[in-house]
mmCIF file of C-alpha atoms in Angstrom:
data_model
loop_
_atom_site.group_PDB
_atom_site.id
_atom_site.type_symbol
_atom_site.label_atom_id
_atom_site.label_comp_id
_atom_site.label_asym_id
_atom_site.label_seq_id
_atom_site.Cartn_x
_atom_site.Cartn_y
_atom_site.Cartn_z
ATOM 1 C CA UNK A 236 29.522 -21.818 43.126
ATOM 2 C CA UNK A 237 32.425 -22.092 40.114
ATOM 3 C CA UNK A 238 31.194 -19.525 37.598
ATOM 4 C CA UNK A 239 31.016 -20.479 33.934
ATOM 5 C CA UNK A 240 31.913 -17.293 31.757
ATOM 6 C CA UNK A 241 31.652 -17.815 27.712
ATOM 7 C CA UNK A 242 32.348 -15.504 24.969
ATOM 8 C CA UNK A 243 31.136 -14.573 22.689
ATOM 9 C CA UNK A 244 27.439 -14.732 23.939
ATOM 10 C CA UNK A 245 26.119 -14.301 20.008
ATOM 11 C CA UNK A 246 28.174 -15.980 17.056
ATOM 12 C CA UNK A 247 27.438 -15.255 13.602
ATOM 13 C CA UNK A 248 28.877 -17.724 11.173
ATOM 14 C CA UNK A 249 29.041 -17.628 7.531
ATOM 15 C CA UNK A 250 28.545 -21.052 6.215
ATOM 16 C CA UNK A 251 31.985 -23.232 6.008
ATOM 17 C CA UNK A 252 33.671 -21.320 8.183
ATOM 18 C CA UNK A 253 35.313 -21.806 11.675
ATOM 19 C CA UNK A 254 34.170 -20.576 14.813
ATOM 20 C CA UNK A 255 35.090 -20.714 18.268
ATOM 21 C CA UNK A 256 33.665 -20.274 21.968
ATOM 22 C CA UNK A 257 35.530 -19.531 25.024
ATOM 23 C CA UNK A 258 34.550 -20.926 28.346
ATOM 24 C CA UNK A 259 36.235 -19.541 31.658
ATOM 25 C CA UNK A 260 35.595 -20.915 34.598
ATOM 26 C CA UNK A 261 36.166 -19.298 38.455
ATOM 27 C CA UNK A 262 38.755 -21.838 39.484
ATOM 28 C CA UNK A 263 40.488 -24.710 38.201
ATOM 29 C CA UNK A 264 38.188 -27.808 36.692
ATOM 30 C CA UNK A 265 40.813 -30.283 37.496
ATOM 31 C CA UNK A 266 40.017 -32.707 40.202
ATOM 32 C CA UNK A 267 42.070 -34.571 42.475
ATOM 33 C CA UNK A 268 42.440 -37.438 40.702
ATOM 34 C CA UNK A 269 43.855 -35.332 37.366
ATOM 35 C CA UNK A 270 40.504 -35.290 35.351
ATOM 36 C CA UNK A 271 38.830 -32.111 34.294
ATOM 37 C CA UNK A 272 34.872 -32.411 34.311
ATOM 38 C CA UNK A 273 34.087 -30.157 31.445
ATOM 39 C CA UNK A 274 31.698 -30.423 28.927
ATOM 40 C CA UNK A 275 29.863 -29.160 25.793
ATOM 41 C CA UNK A 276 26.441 -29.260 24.667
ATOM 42 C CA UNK A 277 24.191 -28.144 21.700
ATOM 43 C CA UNK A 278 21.137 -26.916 22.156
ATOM 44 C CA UNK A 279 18.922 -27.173 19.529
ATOM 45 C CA UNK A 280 15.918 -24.784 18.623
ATOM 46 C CA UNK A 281 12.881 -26.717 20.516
ATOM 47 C CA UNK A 282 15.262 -29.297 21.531
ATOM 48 C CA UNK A 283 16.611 -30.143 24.785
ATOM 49 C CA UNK A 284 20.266 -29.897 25.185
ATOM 50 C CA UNK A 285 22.284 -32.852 24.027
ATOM 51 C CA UNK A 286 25.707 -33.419 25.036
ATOM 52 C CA UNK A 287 29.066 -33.121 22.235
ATOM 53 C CA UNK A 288 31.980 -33.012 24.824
ATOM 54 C CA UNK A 289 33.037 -34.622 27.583
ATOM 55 C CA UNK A 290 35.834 -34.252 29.893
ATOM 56 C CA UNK A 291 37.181 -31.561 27.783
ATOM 57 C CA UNK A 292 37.984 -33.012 24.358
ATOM 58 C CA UNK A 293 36.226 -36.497 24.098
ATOM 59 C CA UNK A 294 33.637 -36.110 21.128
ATOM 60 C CA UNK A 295 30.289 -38.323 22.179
ATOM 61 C CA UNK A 296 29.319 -41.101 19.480
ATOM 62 C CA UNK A 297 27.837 -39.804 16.442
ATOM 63 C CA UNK A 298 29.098 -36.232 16.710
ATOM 64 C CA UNK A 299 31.183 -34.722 13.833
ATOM 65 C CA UNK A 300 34.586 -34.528 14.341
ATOM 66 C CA UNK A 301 34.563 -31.158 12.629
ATOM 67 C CA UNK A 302 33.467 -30.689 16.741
ATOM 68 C CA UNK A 303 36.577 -30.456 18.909
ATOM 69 C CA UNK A 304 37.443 -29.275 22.493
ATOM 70 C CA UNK A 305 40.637 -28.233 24.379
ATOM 71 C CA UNK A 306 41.775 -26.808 27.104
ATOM 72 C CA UNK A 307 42.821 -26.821 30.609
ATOM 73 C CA UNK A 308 42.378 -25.583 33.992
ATOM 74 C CA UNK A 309 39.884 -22.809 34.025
ATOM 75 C CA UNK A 310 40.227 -21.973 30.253
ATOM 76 C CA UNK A 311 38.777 -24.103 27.596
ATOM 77 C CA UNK A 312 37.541 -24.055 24.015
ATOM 78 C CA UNK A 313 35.177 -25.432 21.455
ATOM 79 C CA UNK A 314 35.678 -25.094 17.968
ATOM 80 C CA UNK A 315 33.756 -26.137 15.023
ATOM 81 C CA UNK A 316 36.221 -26.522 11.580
ATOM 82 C CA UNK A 317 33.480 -25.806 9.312
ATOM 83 C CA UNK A 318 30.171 -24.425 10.137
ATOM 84 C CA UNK A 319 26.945 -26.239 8.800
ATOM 85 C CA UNK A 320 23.549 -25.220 8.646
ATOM 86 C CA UNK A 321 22.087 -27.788 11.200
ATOM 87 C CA UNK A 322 24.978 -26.501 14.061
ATOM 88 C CA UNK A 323 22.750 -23.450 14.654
ATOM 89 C CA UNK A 324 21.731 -22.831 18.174
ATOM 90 C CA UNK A 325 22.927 -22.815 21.440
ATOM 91 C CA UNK A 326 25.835 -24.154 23.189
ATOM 92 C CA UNK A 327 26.818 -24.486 27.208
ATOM 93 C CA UNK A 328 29.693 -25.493 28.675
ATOM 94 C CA UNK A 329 29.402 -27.128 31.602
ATOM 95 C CA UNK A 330 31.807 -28.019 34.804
ATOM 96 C CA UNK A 331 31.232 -31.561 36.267
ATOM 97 C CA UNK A 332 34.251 -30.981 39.057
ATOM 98 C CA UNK A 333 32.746 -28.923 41.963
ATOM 99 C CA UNK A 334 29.597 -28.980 43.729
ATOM 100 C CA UNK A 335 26.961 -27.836 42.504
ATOM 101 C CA UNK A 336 27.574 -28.177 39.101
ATOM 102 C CA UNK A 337 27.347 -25.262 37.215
ATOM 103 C CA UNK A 338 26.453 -24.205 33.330
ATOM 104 C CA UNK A 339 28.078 -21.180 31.209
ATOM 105 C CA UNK A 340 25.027 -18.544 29.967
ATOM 106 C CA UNK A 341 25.423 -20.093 26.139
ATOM 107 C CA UNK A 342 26.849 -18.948 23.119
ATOM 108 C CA UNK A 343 24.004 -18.554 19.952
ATOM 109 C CA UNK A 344 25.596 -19.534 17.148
ATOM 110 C CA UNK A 345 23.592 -18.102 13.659
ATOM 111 C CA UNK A 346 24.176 -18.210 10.305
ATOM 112 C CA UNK A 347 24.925 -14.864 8.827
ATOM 113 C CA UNK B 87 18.087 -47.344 23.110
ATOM 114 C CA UNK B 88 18.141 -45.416 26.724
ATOM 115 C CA UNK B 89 15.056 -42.805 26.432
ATOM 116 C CA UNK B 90 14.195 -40.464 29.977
ATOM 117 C CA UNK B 91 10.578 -39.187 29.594
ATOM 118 C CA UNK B 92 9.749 -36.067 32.295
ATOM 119 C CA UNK B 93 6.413 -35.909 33.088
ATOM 120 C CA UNK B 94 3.975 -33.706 35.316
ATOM 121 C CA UNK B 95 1.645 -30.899 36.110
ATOM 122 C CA UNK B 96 2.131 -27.955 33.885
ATOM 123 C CA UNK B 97 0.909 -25.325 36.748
ATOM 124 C CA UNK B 98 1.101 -25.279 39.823
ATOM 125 C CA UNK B 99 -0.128 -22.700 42.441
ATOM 126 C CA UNK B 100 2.646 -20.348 44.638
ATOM 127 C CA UNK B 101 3.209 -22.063 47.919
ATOM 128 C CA UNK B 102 2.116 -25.481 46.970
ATOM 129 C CA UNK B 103 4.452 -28.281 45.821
ATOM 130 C CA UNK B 104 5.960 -29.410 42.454
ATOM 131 C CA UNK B 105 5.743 -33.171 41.726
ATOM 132 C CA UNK B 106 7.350 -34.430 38.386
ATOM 133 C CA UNK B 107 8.364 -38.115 37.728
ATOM 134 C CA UNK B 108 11.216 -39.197 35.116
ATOM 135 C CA UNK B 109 10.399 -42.615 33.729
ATOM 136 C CA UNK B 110 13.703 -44.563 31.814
ATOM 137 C CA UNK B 111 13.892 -47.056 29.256
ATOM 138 C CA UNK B 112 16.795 -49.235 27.530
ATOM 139 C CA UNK B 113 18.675 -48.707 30.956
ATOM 140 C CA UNK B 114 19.155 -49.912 34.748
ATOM 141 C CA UNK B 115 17.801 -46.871 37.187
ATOM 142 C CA UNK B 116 19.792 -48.493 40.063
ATOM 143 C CA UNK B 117 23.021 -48.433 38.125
ATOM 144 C CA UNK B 118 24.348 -45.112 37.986
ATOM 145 C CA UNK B 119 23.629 -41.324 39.088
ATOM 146 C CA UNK B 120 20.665 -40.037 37.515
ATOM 147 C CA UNK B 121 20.270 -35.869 37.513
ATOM 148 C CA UNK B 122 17.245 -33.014 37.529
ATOM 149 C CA UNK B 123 18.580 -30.019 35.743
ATOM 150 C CA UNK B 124 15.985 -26.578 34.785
ATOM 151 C CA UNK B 125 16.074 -24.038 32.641
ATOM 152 C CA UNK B 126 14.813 -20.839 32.606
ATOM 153 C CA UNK B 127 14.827 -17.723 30.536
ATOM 154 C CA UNK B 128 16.195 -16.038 33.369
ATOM 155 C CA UNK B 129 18.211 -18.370 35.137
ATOM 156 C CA UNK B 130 19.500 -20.396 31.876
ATOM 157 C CA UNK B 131 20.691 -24.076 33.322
ATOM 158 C CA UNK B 132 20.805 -24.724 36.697
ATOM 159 C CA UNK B 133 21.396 -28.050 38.506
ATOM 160 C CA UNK B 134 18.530 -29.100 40.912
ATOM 161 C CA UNK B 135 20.484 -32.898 42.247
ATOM 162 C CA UNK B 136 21.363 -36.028 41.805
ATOM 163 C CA UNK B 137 20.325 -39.460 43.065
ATOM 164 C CA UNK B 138 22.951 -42.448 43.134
ATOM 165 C CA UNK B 139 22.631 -46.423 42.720
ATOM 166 C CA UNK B 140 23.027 -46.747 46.130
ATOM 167 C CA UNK B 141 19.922 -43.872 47.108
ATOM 168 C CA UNK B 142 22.353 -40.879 47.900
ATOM 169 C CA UNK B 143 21.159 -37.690 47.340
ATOM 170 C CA UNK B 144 22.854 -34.630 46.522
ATOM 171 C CA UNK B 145 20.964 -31.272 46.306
ATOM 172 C CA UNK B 146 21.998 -28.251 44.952
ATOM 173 C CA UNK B 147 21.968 -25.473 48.027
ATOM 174 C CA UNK B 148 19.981 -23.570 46.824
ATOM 175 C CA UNK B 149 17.126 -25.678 47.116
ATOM 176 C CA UNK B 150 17.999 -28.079 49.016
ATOM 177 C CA UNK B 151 15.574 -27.003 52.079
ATOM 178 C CA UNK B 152 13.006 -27.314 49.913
ATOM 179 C CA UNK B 153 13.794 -30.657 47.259
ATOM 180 C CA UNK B 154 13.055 -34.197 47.523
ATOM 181 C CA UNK B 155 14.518 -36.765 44.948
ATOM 182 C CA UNK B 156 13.848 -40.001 45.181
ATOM 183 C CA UNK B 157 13.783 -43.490 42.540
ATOM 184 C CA UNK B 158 11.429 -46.207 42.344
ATOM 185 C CA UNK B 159 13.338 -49.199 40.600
ATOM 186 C CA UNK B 160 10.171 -51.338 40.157
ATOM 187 C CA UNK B 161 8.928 -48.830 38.311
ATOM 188 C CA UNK B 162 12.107 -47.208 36.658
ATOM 189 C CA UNK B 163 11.193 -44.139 37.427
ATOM 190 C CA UNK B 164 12.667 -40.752 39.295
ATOM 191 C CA UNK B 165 10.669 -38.347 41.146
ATOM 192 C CA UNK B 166 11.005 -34.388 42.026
ATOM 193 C CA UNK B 167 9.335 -32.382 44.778
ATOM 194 C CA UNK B 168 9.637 -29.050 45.053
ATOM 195 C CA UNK B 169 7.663 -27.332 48.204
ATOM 196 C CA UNK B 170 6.975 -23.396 48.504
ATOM 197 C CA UNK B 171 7.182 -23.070 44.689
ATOM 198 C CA UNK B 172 7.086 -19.209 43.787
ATOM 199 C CA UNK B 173 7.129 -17.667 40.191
ATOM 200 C CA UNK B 174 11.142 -18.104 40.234
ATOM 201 C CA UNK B 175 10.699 -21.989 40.201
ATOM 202 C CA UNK B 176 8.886 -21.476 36.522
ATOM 203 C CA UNK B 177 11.248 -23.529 34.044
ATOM 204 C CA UNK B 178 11.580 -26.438 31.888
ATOM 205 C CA UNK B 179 12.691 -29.736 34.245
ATOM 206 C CA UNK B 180 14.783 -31.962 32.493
ATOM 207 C CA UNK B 181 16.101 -35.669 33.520
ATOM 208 C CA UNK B 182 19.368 -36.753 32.599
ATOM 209 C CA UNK B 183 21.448 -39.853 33.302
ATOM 210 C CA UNK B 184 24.974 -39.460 34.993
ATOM 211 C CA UNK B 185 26.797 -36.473 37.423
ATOM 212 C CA UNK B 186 29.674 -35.109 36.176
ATOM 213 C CA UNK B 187 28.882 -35.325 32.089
ATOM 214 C CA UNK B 188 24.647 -36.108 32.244
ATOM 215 C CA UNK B 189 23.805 -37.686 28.838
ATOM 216 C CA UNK B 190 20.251 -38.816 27.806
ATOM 217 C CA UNK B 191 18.482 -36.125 28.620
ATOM 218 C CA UNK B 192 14.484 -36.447 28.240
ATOM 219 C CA UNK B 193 12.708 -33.744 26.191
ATOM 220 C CA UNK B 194 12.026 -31.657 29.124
ATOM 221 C CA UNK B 195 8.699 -30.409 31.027
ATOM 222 C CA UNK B 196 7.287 -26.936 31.138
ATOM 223 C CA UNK B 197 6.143 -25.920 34.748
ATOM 224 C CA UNK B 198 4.815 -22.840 35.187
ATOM 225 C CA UNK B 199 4.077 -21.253 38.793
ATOM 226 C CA UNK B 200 0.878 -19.067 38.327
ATOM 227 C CA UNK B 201 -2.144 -18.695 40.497
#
């Protein structure tokens, strides 16, 4: 299976501030036919996890564009321009491209 | 407005089998893939499979000897059995619509494997 390695695993943000998680995977996302299956969800205390980012930097309808994704091959990022108080939680990237699909171990991202 | 409800027994026995169901609204179950995906505190997210418009399955190895996923279009509804469930199959079971990028994910069932 294609490993999913993020970093950091624990993200303390102050409060209009950027931050940024890493996600590595084992091998290249890219598929045959050029697109890279890679996406980014929010996790939400109680919540169930709600998808951001698709194939690496398309932002899903109604996110904030202070969301934004990049990145290529095995390395990718998520960064959010300015952190607000409802983007605590967790986040998981996520590779669509190999069989089975697989899921990073999250970043928590906290307010300091 | 496309809402996935999981549903099902919150314990179940070792050895027996896990049944859930994943009932859709404000979408066509025969149109596209639809996905079960768990989490656990140990395992964090882990694909189970996937289920196609035209009633191909995929199952994640792992599992796969023991996992049936099938759909019932009359009723709009997805179903998950698990067989020889130990305390390792304890998670939340979500339903999701699509493969590569699942969206629409229901709010997610707690099944715990206890005797």
């Amino acid at each position: 299976d294609v490993v999913m390695t993020q970093s950091p695993l624990s993200l303390p943000v102050t409060l209009g501030q950027p931050a940024s998680i890493s996600c590595r995977s084992s091998q290249s996302l890219a598929d045959s036919d050029g697109t890279t299956y890679l996406n980014w969800f929010q996790q939400r205390p109680g919540q169930s996890p709600r998808r951001l980012i698709y194939k690496v930097s398309i932002r899903d309808s109604g996110v904030p564009d202070r969301f934004s994704g990049s990145g290529s091959g095995s390395d990718f990022t998520l960064k959010i321009s300015r952190v607000e108080a409802e983007d605590v939680g967790l986040y998981y990237c996520m590779q669509g491209t190999h069989w089975p699909a697989t899921f990073g171990q999250g970043t928590k991202v906290e307010i300091k | 407005q496309i809402q996935v409800q999981e549903s099902g027994p919150g314990l179940v026995k070792p050895s027996e089998t896990l049944s859930l169901t994943c009932t859709v609204s404000g979408a066509s179950i025969s149109s596209d893939y639809w996905t079960w995906i768990r989490q656990s505190p140990g395992k964090g997210l882990e694909w189970i499979g996937y289920i196609n418009d035209r009633g191909s399955i995929n199952s994640n190895p792992s599992l796969k000897s023991r996992l049936t996923i099938s759909v019932d279009t009359s009723k709009r509804q997805l179903s998950l059995k698990l067989t020889s469930v130990t305390a390792a199959d304890t998670a939340v079971y979500y339903c999701a619509k699509g493969r590569t990028a699942p969206v629409y994910w229901g709010q997610g069932t707690l099944v715990t494997v206890s005797s």
